[in-house]
Amino acid sequence: MVFVAAALLVGGCSSTVEGEAFPVDVIGMFDPCEVLSNEELEKVGVDPATKEVDIVDTHIDGFNICSWNGEWYFLSLTSTDHSLVEVEQNPVMRDLHRAQIAGREVLKYQERNDKTDSACNVAFATSQSTAMIRVGAKVGLARPETPCTLVERIAETVIPLLP
């Protein structure tokens, strides 16, 4: 399942900031379900009503995951207490490279077992944790653009919203 891969990809920097802009959990990670408004979710092409918390209603320690459905893809936003370095060193990643999106350094990557390039990820440090944005194509549907192109475009919207 698309969301299981998100759990394998995580990495994050944990730190608490006074006057946090977003609700945080007990270890100081932002709540990814609270970052995007319904209007912003629609702007990036997903239906706010399709929100799913965690992975198939199962919480994984060290990860806060929220996901939504688009027409041909799934979008997930994750906060994790793993560092960006841990994400970069994760052996299930491939095609890792650093880039700049919305003025922030990000790590862009795909998963080693994804032979059809059906998903793409962007991870970056926030003041509260590491954030991960993942776009995964739905099986059997035409892709009007690549998941990597789309995840970059979505990151342009999401990154400025996080501390």
Tab-separated table of N, CA and C in Angstrom:
chain	number	residue	atom	x	y	z
A	1	MET	N	0.839	-1.177	0.000
A	1	MET	CA	0.000	0.000	0.000
A	1	MET	C	0.879	1.234	0.000
A	2	VAL	N	0.401	2.286	-0.617
A	2	VAL	CA	1.145	3.524	-0.775
A	2	VAL	C	1.615	4.080	0.560
A	3	PHE	N	0.786	4.023	1.578
A	3	PHE	CA	1.108	4.667	2.842
A	3	PHE	C	2.149	3.907	3.647
A	4	VAL	N	2.282	2.629	3.415
A	4	VAL	CA	3.284	1.851	4.129
A	4	VAL	C	4.671	2.354	3.754
A	5	ALA	N	4.862	2.690	2.501
A	5	ALA	CA	6.153	3.199	2.060
A	5	ALA	C	6.494	4.491	2.774
A	6	ALA	N	5.523	5.318	3.062
A	6	ALA	CA	5.776	6.575	3.769
A	6	ALA	C	6.415	6.305	5.118
A	7	ALA	N	5.999	5.281	5.781
A	7	ALA	CA	6.567	4.962	7.085
A	7	ALA	C	8.025	4.548	6.959
A	8	LEU	N	8.387	3.934	5.853
A	8	LEU	CA	9.758	3.499	5.658
A	8	LEU	C	10.688	4.659	5.332
A	9	LEU	N	10.131	5.754	4.861
A	9	LEU	CA	10.931	6.846	4.347
A	9	LEU	C	11.280	7.899	5.367
A	10	VAL	N	10.677	7.865	6.513
A	10	VAL	CA	10.721	8.976	7.426
A	10	VAL	C	12.098	9.325	7.936
A	11	GLY	N	12.233	10.585	8.277
A	11	GLY	CA	13.425	11.123	8.901
A	11	GLY	C	13.041	12.442	9.515
A	12	GLY	N	13.647	12.904	10.626
A	12	GLY	CA	13.208	14.165	11.189
A	12	GLY	C	14.110	14.750	12.236
A	13	CYS	N	14.007	16.054	12.394
A	13	CYS	CA	14.735	16.786	13.413
A	13	CYS	C	13.743	17.204	14.469
A	14	SER	N	13.926	16.755	15.664
A	14	SER	CA	13.001	17.070	16.735
A	14	SER	C	13.508	18.234	17.549
A	15	SER	N	12.712	19.284	17.618
A	15	SER	CA	13.003	20.381	18.525
A	15	SER	C	11.722	21.142	18.762
A	16	THR	N	11.588	21.652	19.972
A	16	THR	CA	10.381	22.383	20.323
A	16	THR	C	10.670	23.865	20.227
A	17	VAL	N	9.717	24.607	19.704
A	17	VAL	CA	9.851	26.037	19.534
A	17	VAL	C	8.778	26.710	20.369
A	18	GLU	N	9.175	27.758	21.104
A	18	GLU	CA	8.169	28.475	21.885
A	18	GLU	C	7.238	29.191	20.932
A	19	GLY	N	5.948	29.238	21.280
A	19	GLY	CA	4.957	29.886	20.435
A	19	GLY	C	4.723	29.128	19.155
A	20	GLU	N	4.670	27.799	19.211
A	20	GLU	CA	4.511	26.979	18.026
A	20	GLU	C	3.276	27.383	17.236
A	21	ALA	N	3.416	27.342	15.925
A	21	ALA	CA	2.335	27.757	15.044
A	21	ALA	C	1.301	26.661	14.841
A	22	PHE	N	1.671	25.408	15.094
A	22	PHE	CA	0.784	24.288	14.845
A	22	PHE	C	0.643	23.442	16.097
A	23	PRO	N	-0.498	22.748	16.218
A	23	PRO	CA	-0.606	21.804	17.328
A	23	PRO	C	0.517	20.779	17.207
A	24	VAL	N	1.097	20.411	18.343
A	24	VAL	CA	2.170	19.432	18.331
A	24	VAL	C	1.836	18.301	19.277
A	25	ASP	N	2.466	17.158	19.033
A	25	ASP	CA	2.239	16.021	19.917
A	25	ASP	C	3.212	16.082	21.093
A	26	VAL	N	3.233	15.048	21.899
A	26	VAL	CA	4.025	15.062	23.128
A	26	VAL	C	5.525	15.134	22.883
A	27	ILE	N	6.001	14.781	21.707
A	27	ILE	CA	7.428	14.898	21.443
A	27	ILE	C	7.748	16.110	20.577
A	28	GLY	N	6.767	16.990	20.362
A	28	GLY	CA	7.006	18.255	19.695
A	28	GLY	C	6.888	18.264	18.188
A	29	MET	N	6.326	17.237	17.583
A	29	MET	CA	6.169	17.221	16.130
A	29	MET	C	4.870	17.916	15.721
A	30	PHE	N	4.902	18.623	14.601
A	30	PHE	CA	3.689	19.285	14.130
A	30	PHE	C	2.666	18.253	13.655
A	31	ASP	N	1.404	18.651	13.668
A	31	ASP	CA	0.311	17.798	13.208
A	31	ASP	C	0.113	18.048	11.713
A	32	PRO	N	0.463	17.107	10.849
A	32	PRO	CA	0.361	17.333	9.409
A	32	PRO	C	-1.070	17.526	8.917
A	33	CYS	N	-2.042	17.077	9.686
A	33	CYS	CA	-3.439	17.259	9.288
A	33	CYS	C	-3.913	18.699	9.500
A	34	GLU	N	-3.128	19.491	10.215
A	34	GLU	CA	-3.516	20.868	10.521
A	34	GLU	C	-2.779	21.906	9.684
A	35	VAL	N	-1.865	21.479	8.828
A	35	VAL	CA	-1.032	22.414	8.075
A	35	VAL	C	-1.804	23.071	6.933
A	36	LEU	N	-2.507	22.274	6.148
A	36	LEU	CA	-3.195	22.777	4.956
A	36	LEU	C	-4.680	22.981	5.229
A	37	SER	N	-5.182	24.144	4.846
A	37	SER	CA	-6.617	24.407	4.935
A	37	SER	C	-7.326	23.639	3.827
A	38	ASN	N	-8.635	23.543	3.903
A	38	ASN	CA	-9.394	22.888	2.827
A	38	ASN	C	-9.124	23.562	1.491
A	39	GLU	N	-9.035	24.888	1.503
A	39	GLU	CA	-8.767	25.627	0.268
A	39	GLU	C	-7.387	25.262	-0.295
A	40	GLU	N	-6.388	25.154	0.565
A	40	GLU	CA	-5.045	24.790	0.109
A	40	GLU	C	-4.997	23.345	-0.380
A	41	LEU	N	-5.732	22.456	0.292
A	41	LEU	CA	-5.800	21.061	-0.169
A	41	LEU	C	-6.405	20.994	-1.565
A	42	GLU	N	-7.481	21.728	-1.787
A	42	GLU	CA	-8.104	21.762	-3.110
A	42	GLU	C	-7.159	22.373	-4.139
A	43	LYS	N	-6.401	23.383	-3.735
A	43	LYS	CA	-5.439	24.030	-4.639
A	43	LYS	C	-4.385	23.035	-5.131
A	44	VAL	N	-3.962	22.118	-4.259
A	44	VAL	CA	-2.964	21.125	-4.678
A	44	VAL	C	-3.609	19.886	-5.289
A	45	GLY	N	-4.930	19.901	-5.428
A	45	GLY	CA	-5.619	18.861	-6.192
A	45	GLY	C	-6.121	17.666	-5.418
A	46	VAL	N	-6.261	17.771	-4.110
A	46	VAL	CA	-6.796	16.645	-3.345
A	46	VAL	C	-8.116	17.030	-2.684
A	47	ASP	N	-8.903	16.031	-2.358
A	47	ASP	CA	-10.213	16.226	-1.737
A	47	ASP	C	-10.048	16.205	-0.219
A	48	PRO	N	-10.335	17.319	0.466
A	48	PRO	CA	-10.196	17.364	1.925
A	48	PRO	C	-11.003	16.284	2.645
A	49	ALA	N	-12.113	15.862	2.068
A	49	ALA	CA	-12.983	14.860	2.701
A	49	ALA	C	-12.362	13.464	2.719
A	50	THR	N	-11.273	13.267	1.967
A	50	THR	CA	-10.644	11.944	1.903
A	50	THR	C	-9.524	11.782	2.934
A	51	LYS	N	-9.397	12.722	3.839
A	51	LYS	CA	-8.302	12.699	4.829
A	51	LYS	C	-8.248	11.374	5.574
A	52	GLU	N	-7.031	10.830	5.662
A	52	GLU	CA	-6.775	9.619	6.440
A	52	GLU	C	-5.616	9.917	7.389
A	53	VAL	N	-5.816	9.630	8.663
A	53	VAL	CA	-4.793	9.852	9.676
A	53	VAL	C	-4.060	8.544	9.928
A	54	ASP	N	-2.733	8.618	10.017
A	54	ASP	CA	-1.888	7.455	10.225
A	54	ASP	C	-1.929	6.545	8.998
A	55	ILE	N	-1.557	5.296	9.160
A	55	ILE	CA	-1.558	4.341	8.050
A	55	ILE	C	-2.597	3.285	8.365
A	56	VAL	N	-3.670	3.299	7.615
A	56	VAL	CA	-4.787	2.384	7.824
A	56	VAL	C	-5.173	2.388	9.315
A	57	ASP	N	-5.355	3.606	9.830
A	57	ASP	CA	-5.751	3.826	11.225
A	57	ASP	C	-4.778	3.246	12.247
A	58	THR	N	-3.538	3.055	11.865
A	58	THR	CA	-2.527	2.544	12.787
A	58	THR	C	-1.432	3.586	12.955
A	59	HIS	N	-1.230	4.052	14.192
A	59	HIS	CA	-0.189	5.044	14.462
A	59	HIS	C	1.164	4.353	14.583
A	60	ILE	N	2.174	4.959	14.000
A	60	ILE	CA	3.541	4.460	14.086
A	60	ILE	C	4.318	5.451	14.929
A	61	ASP	N	4.896	4.987	16.025
A	61	ASP	CA	5.654	5.876	16.906
A	61	ASP	C	6.720	6.632	16.129
A	62	GLY	N	6.831	7.920	16.407
A	62	GLY	CA	7.821	8.756	15.748
A	62	GLY	C	7.348	9.368	14.449
A	63	PHE	N	6.093	9.095	14.070
A	63	PHE	CA	5.548	9.617	12.817
A	63	PHE	C	4.129	10.127	13.023
A	64	ASN	N	3.864	11.308	12.505
A	64	ASN	CA	2.492	11.796	12.380
A	64	ASN	C	2.231	11.872	10.882
A	65	ILE	N	1.227	11.137	10.404
A	65	ILE	CA	0.972	11.027	8.968
A	65	ILE	C	-0.462	11.432	8.670
A	66	CYS	N	-0.624	12.227	7.627
A	66	CYS	CA	-1.951	12.582	7.145
A	66	CYS	C	-1.918	12.456	5.626
A	67	SER	N	-2.971	11.887	5.037
A	67	SER	CA	-2.982	11.698	3.585
A	67	SER	C	-4.362	11.995	3.010
A	68	TRP	N	-4.361	12.300	1.709
A	68	TRP	CA	-5.574	12.650	0.985
A	68	TRP	C	-5.499	12.054	-0.424
A	69	ASN	N	-6.654	11.943	-1.076
A	69	ASN	CA	-6.744	11.436	-2.449
A	69	ASN	C	-6.916	12.574	-3.441
A	70	GLY	N	-6.150	12.497	-4.512
A	70	GLY	CA	-6.342	13.360	-5.666
A	70	GLY	C	-6.971	12.519	-6.765
A	71	GLU	N	-7.145	13.112	-7.925
A	71	GLU	CA	-7.778	12.389	-9.030
A	71	GLU	C	-6.983	11.156	-9.443
A	72	TRP	N	-5.667	11.298	-9.595
A	72	TRP	CA	-4.833	10.182	-10.055
A	72	TRP	C	-3.726	9.811	-9.072
A	73	TYR	N	-3.708	10.470	-7.914
A	73	TYR	CA	-2.617	10.250	-6.965
A	73	TYR	C	-3.078	10.383	-5.519
A	74	PHE	N	-2.197	9.922	-4.622
A	74	PHE	CA	-2.350	10.104	-3.185
A	74	PHE	C	-1.309	11.132	-2.748
A	75	LEU	N	-1.654	11.948	-1.793
A	75	LEU	CA	-0.725	12.903	-1.195
A	75	LEU	C	-0.635	12.596	0.283
A	76	SER	N	0.584	12.494	0.796
A	76	SER	CA	0.733	12.361	2.245
A	76	SER	C	1.722	13.400	2.742
A	77	LEU	N	1.433	13.885	3.949
A	77	LEU	CA	2.298	14.818	4.644
A	77	LEU	C	2.612	14.176	5.984
A	78	THR	N	3.893	14.095	6.297
A	78	THR	CA	4.347	13.416	7.506
A	78	THR	C	5.271	14.323	8.288
A	79	SER	N	5.151	14.272	9.608
A	79	SER	CA	6.187	14.841	10.470
A	79	SER	C	6.788	13.675	11.238
A	80	THR	N	8.091	13.734	11.419
A	80	THR	CA	8.780	12.634	12.082
A	80	THR	C	9.885	13.160	12.979
A	81	ASP	N	10.233	12.370	13.986
A	81	ASP	CA	11.319	12.763	14.875
A	81	ASP	C	12.666	12.232	14.385
A	82	HIS	N	12.708	11.643	13.209
A	82	HIS	CA	13.967	11.208	12.600
A	82	HIS	C	14.607	12.399	11.893
A	83	SER	N	15.916	12.400	11.813
A	83	SER	CA	16.613	13.523	11.184
A	83	SER	C	16.631	13.390	9.660
A	84	LEU	N	16.906	14.496	9.007
A	84	LEU	CA	17.049	14.489	7.557
A	84	LEU	C	18.234	13.601	7.147
A	85	VAL	N	19.266	13.564	7.955
A	85	VAL	CA	20.410	12.686	7.685
A	85	VAL	C	19.966	11.225	7.722
A	86	GLU	N	19.094	10.870	8.674
A	86	GLU	CA	18.594	9.498	8.736
A	86	GLU	C	17.795	9.149	7.481
A	87	VAL	N	17.024	10.096	6.978
A	87	VAL	CA	16.285	9.861	5.732
A	87	VAL	C	17.276	9.600	4.609
A	88	GLU	N	18.286	10.439	4.526
A	88	GLU	CA	19.282	10.331	3.462
A	88	GLU	C	20.049	9.010	3.532
A	89	GLN	N	20.257	8.482	4.716
A	89	GLN	CA	21.020	7.244	4.894
A	89	GLN	C	20.154	5.990	4.840
A	90	ASN	N	18.849	6.150	4.713
A	90	ASN	CA	17.944	5.008	4.680
A	90	ASN	C	18.212	4.197	3.398
A	91	PRO	N	18.532	2.914	3.516
A	91	PRO	CA	18.890	2.117	2.341
A	91	PRO	C	17.727	1.849	1.378
A	92	VAL	N	16.497	2.140	1.756
A	92	VAL	CA	15.384	1.920	0.830
A	92	VAL	C	15.199	3.096	-0.124
A	93	MET	N	16.008	4.143	0.022
A	93	MET	CA	15.902	5.314	-0.844
A	93	MET	C	16.827	5.184	-2.048
A	94	ARG	N	16.424	5.862	-3.124
A	94	ARG	CA	17.276	5.941	-4.316
A	94	ARG	C	17.107	7.322	-4.950
A	95	ASP	N	18.005	7.642	-5.819
A	95	ASP	CA	17.973	8.912	-6.552
A	95	ASP	C	17.849	10.104	-5.607
A	96	LEU	N	18.582	10.052	-4.512
A	96	LEU	CA	18.558	11.145	-3.545
A	96	LEU	C	19.379	12.313	-4.060
A	97	HIS	N	18.813	13.483	-3.955
A	97	HIS	CA	19.582	14.685	-4.247
A	97	HIS	C	18.985	15.867	-3.500
A	98	ARG	N	19.840	16.792	-3.185
A	98	ARG	CA	19.415	18.003	-2.491
A	98	ARG	C	19.018	19.041	-3.536
A	99	ALA	N	18.026	19.855	-3.166
A	99	ALA	CA	17.528	20.900	-4.054
A	99	ALA	C	17.003	22.047	-3.194
A	100	GLN	N	16.626	23.123	-3.838
A	100	GLN	CA	15.991	24.253	-3.164
A	100	GLN	C	14.558	24.355	-3.673
A	101	ILE	N	13.607	24.367	-2.742
A	101	ILE	CA	12.206	24.578	-3.087
A	101	ILE	C	11.657	25.592	-2.100
A	102	ALA	N	11.027	26.630	-2.602
A	102	ALA	CA	10.433	27.683	-1.775
A	102	ALA	C	11.455	28.239	-0.780
A	103	GLY	N	12.706	28.352	-1.205
A	103	GLY	CA	13.741	28.938	-0.379
A	103	GLY	C	14.292	28.045	0.717
A	104	ARG	N	13.943	26.775	0.698
A	104	ARG	CA	14.421	25.861	1.745
A	104	ARG	C	15.154	24.690	1.096
A	105	GLU	N	16.213	24.224	1.758
A	105	GLU	CA	16.913	23.047	1.261
A	105	GLU	C	16.061	21.816	1.529
A	106	VAL	N	15.890	21.000	0.493
A	106	VAL	CA	15.096	19.775	0.614
A	106	VAL	C	15.917	18.605	0.100
A	107	LEU	N	15.478	17.438	0.492
A	107	LEU	CA	16.022	16.189	-0.020
A	107	LEU	C	14.919	15.563	-0.856
A	108	LYS	N	15.193	15.334	-2.123
A	108	LYS	CA	14.216	14.727	-3.025
A	108	LYS	C	14.675	13.303	-3.305
A	109	TYR	N	13.738	12.354	-3.297
A	109	TYR	CA	14.120	10.956	-3.471
A	109	TYR	C	12.936	10.096	-3.878
A	110	GLN	N	13.283	8.890	-4.317
A	110	GLN	CA	12.300	7.863	-4.630
A	110	GLN	C	12.669	6.610	-3.835
A	111	GLU	N	11.809	5.603	-3.911
A	111	GLU	CA	12.051	4.367	-3.181
A	111	GLU	C	12.706	3.329	-4.089
A	112	ARG	N	13.666	2.612	-3.547
A	112	ARG	CA	14.429	1.635	-4.320
A	112	ARG	C	13.539	0.585	-4.989
A	113	ASN	N	12.490	0.145	-4.317
A	113	ASN	CA	11.641	-0.910	-4.883
A	113	ASN	C	10.574	-0.381	-5.844
A	114	ASP	N	10.546	0.909	-6.095
A	114	ASP	CA	9.568	1.519	-7.005
A	114	ASP	C	10.127	1.502	-8.422
A	115	LYS	N	9.945	0.391	-9.111
A	115	LYS	CA	10.511	0.209	-10.455
A	115	LYS	C	9.767	0.996	-11.533
A	116	THR	N	8.554	1.462	-11.231
A	116	THR	CA	7.756	2.176	-12.229
A	116	THR	C	7.696	3.678	-11.965
A	117	ASP	N	8.519	4.163	-11.049
A	117	ASP	CA	8.541	5.593	-10.701
A	117	ASP	C	7.147	6.111	-10.369
A	118	SER	N	6.428	5.344	-9.555
A	118	SER	CA	5.047	5.705	-9.223
A	118	SER	C	4.930	6.641	-8.027
A	119	ALA	N	6.042	6.949	-7.361
A	119	ALA	CA	5.989	7.845	-6.205
A	119	ALA	C	7.252	8.688	-6.142
A	120	CYS	N	7.127	9.834	-5.485
A	120	CYS	CA	8.271	10.714	-5.300
A	120	CYS	C	8.084	11.453	-3.982
A	121	ASN	N	9.196	11.780	-3.337
A	121	ASN	CA	9.183	12.346	-1.997
A	121	ASN	C	10.082	13.561	-1.884
A	122	VAL	N	9.692	14.461	-0.998
A	122	VAL	CA	10.513	15.601	-0.624
A	122	VAL	C	10.527	15.626	0.895
A	123	ALA	N	11.715	15.750	1.474
A	123	ALA	CA	11.843	15.860	2.931
A	123	ALA	C	12.648	17.109	3.246
A	124	PHE	N	12.319	17.751	4.373
A	124	PHE	CA	13.043	18.950	4.783
A	124	PHE	C	12.877	19.155	6.278
A	125	ALA	N	13.847	19.838	6.860
A	125	ALA	CA	13.814	20.114	8.290
A	125	ALA	C	12.881	21.283	8.574
A	126	THR	N	12.135	21.173	9.662
A	126	THR	CA	11.349	22.295	10.180
A	126	THR	C	11.865	22.577	11.586
A	127	SER	N	11.347	23.601	12.210
A	127	SER	CA	11.788	23.902	13.571
A	127	SER	C	11.219	22.902	14.576
A	128	GLN	N	10.252	22.083	14.162
A	128	GLN	CA	9.604	21.152	15.081
A	128	GLN	C	9.899	19.691	14.781
A	129	SER	N	10.282	19.371	13.564
A	129	SER	CA	10.530	17.984	13.172
A	129	SER	C	11.013	17.986	11.733
A	130	THR	N	11.118	16.811	11.152
A	130	THR	CA	11.366	16.723	9.723
A	130	THR	C	10.014	16.506	9.051
A	131	ALA	N	9.790	17.233	7.982
A	131	ALA	CA	8.550	17.093	7.210
A	131	ALA	C	8.845	16.289	5.963
A	132	MET	N	7.865	15.479	5.574
A	132	MET	CA	7.979	14.683	4.360
A	132	MET	C	6.693	14.834	3.559
A	133	ILE	N	6.852	15.107	2.281
A	133	ILE	CA	5.717	15.199	1.366
A	133	ILE	C	5.901	14.063	0.365
A	134	ARG	N	4.844	13.293	0.158
A	134	ARG	CA	4.929	12.158	-0.768
A	134	ARG	C	3.745	12.201	-1.724
A	135	VAL	N	4.027	12.026	-2.995
A	135	VAL	CA	3.001	11.864	-4.019
A	135	VAL	C	3.169	10.467	-4.595
A	136	GLY	N	2.094	9.684	-4.559
A	136	GLY	CA	2.104	8.342	-5.115
A	136	GLY	C	0.969	8.176	-6.108
A	137	ALA	N	1.299	7.738	-7.308
A	137	ALA	CA	0.294	7.558	-8.355
A	137	ALA	C	-0.607	6.373	-8.025
A	138	LYS	N	-1.879	6.512	-8.337
A	138	LYS	CA	-2.818	5.400	-8.191
A	138	LYS	C	-2.563	4.410	-9.322
A	139	VAL	N	-2.678	3.139	-9.024
A	139	VAL	CA	-2.418	2.083	-9.996
A	139	VAL	C	-3.448	2.118	-11.116
A	140	GLY	N	-2.978	2.002	-12.354
A	140	GLY	CA	-3.855	1.867	-13.504
A	140	GLY	C	-4.436	3.163	-14.049
A	141	LEU	N	-4.092	4.303	-13.464
A	141	LEU	CA	-4.617	5.572	-13.961
A	141	LEU	C	-3.533	6.326	-14.723
A	142	ALA	N	-3.963	7.061	-15.729
A	142	ALA	CA	-3.023	7.872	-16.502
A	142	ALA	C	-2.445	8.961	-15.612
A	143	ARG	N	-1.173	9.266	-15.820
A	143	ARG	CA	-0.483	10.308	-15.066
A	143	ARG	C	-0.250	11.504	-15.978
A	144	PRO	N	-0.979	12.599	-15.735
A	144	PRO	CA	-0.773	13.772	-16.581
A	144	PRO	C	0.582	14.447	-16.362
A	145	GLU	N	1.267	14.117	-15.273
A	145	GLU	CA	2.620	14.586	-15.009
A	145	GLU	C	3.292	13.544	-14.113
A	146	THR	N	4.585	13.638	-13.959
A	146	THR	CA	5.272	12.660	-13.121
A	146	THR	C	5.021	12.981	-11.644
A	147	PRO	N	5.052	11.971	-10.777
A	147	PRO	CA	4.938	12.238	-9.347
A	147	PRO	C	6.026	13.195	-8.844
A	148	CYS	N	7.228	13.148	-9.424
A	148	CYS	CA	8.295	14.047	-8.988
A	148	CYS	C	8.020	15.501	-9.365
A	149	THR	N	7.451	15.716	-10.527
A	149	THR	CA	7.074	17.079	-10.912
A	149	THR	C	5.974	17.595	-9.987
A	150	LEU	N	4.989	16.744	-9.726
A	150	LEU	CA	3.875	17.149	-8.869
A	150	LEU	C	4.316	17.378	-7.424
A	151	VAL	N	5.171	16.528	-6.872
A	151	VAL	CA	5.582	16.710	-5.481
A	151	VAL	C	6.348	18.031	-5.321
A	152	GLU	N	7.121	18.419	-6.317
A	152	GLU	CA	7.814	19.709	-6.257
A	152	GLU	C	6.819	20.868	-6.253
A	153	ARG	N	5.804	20.771	-7.094
A	153	ARG	CA	4.791	21.830	-7.161
A	153	ARG	C	4.018	21.929	-5.847
A	154	ILE	N	3.653	20.788	-5.272
A	154	ILE	CA	2.940	20.775	-3.992
A	154	ILE	C	3.841	21.315	-2.887
A	155	ALA	N	5.124	20.962	-2.926
A	155	ALA	CA	6.073	21.462	-1.924
A	155	ALA	C	6.152	22.983	-1.944
A	156	GLU	N	6.009	23.590	-3.109
A	156	GLU	CA	6.009	25.067	-3.205
A	156	GLU	C	4.883	25.666	-2.362
A	157	THR	N	3.767	24.957	-2.240
A	157	THR	CA	2.633	25.418	-1.435
A	157	THR	C	2.839	25.082	0.039
A	158	VAL	N	3.311	23.877	0.330
A	158	VAL	CA	3.398	23.391	1.713
A	158	VAL	C	4.568	24.003	2.483
A	159	ILE	N	5.731	24.069	1.884
A	159	ILE	CA	6.940	24.500	2.606
A	159	ILE	C	6.774	25.855	3.295
A	160	PRO	N	6.222	26.864	2.642
A	160	PRO	CA	6.095	28.162	3.338
A	160	PRO	C	5.130	28.127	4.542
A	161	LEU	N	4.319	27.099	4.639
A	161	LEU	CA	3.353	27.004	5.739
A	161	LEU	C	3.953	26.420	7.014
A	162	LEU	N	5.138	25.837	6.910
A	162	LEU	CA	5.757	25.172	8.064
A	162	LEU	C	6.884	26.007	8.658
A	163	PRO	N	7.031	25.928	9.982
A	163	PRO	CA	8.069	26.755	10.647
A	163	PRO	C	9.475	26.275	10.330
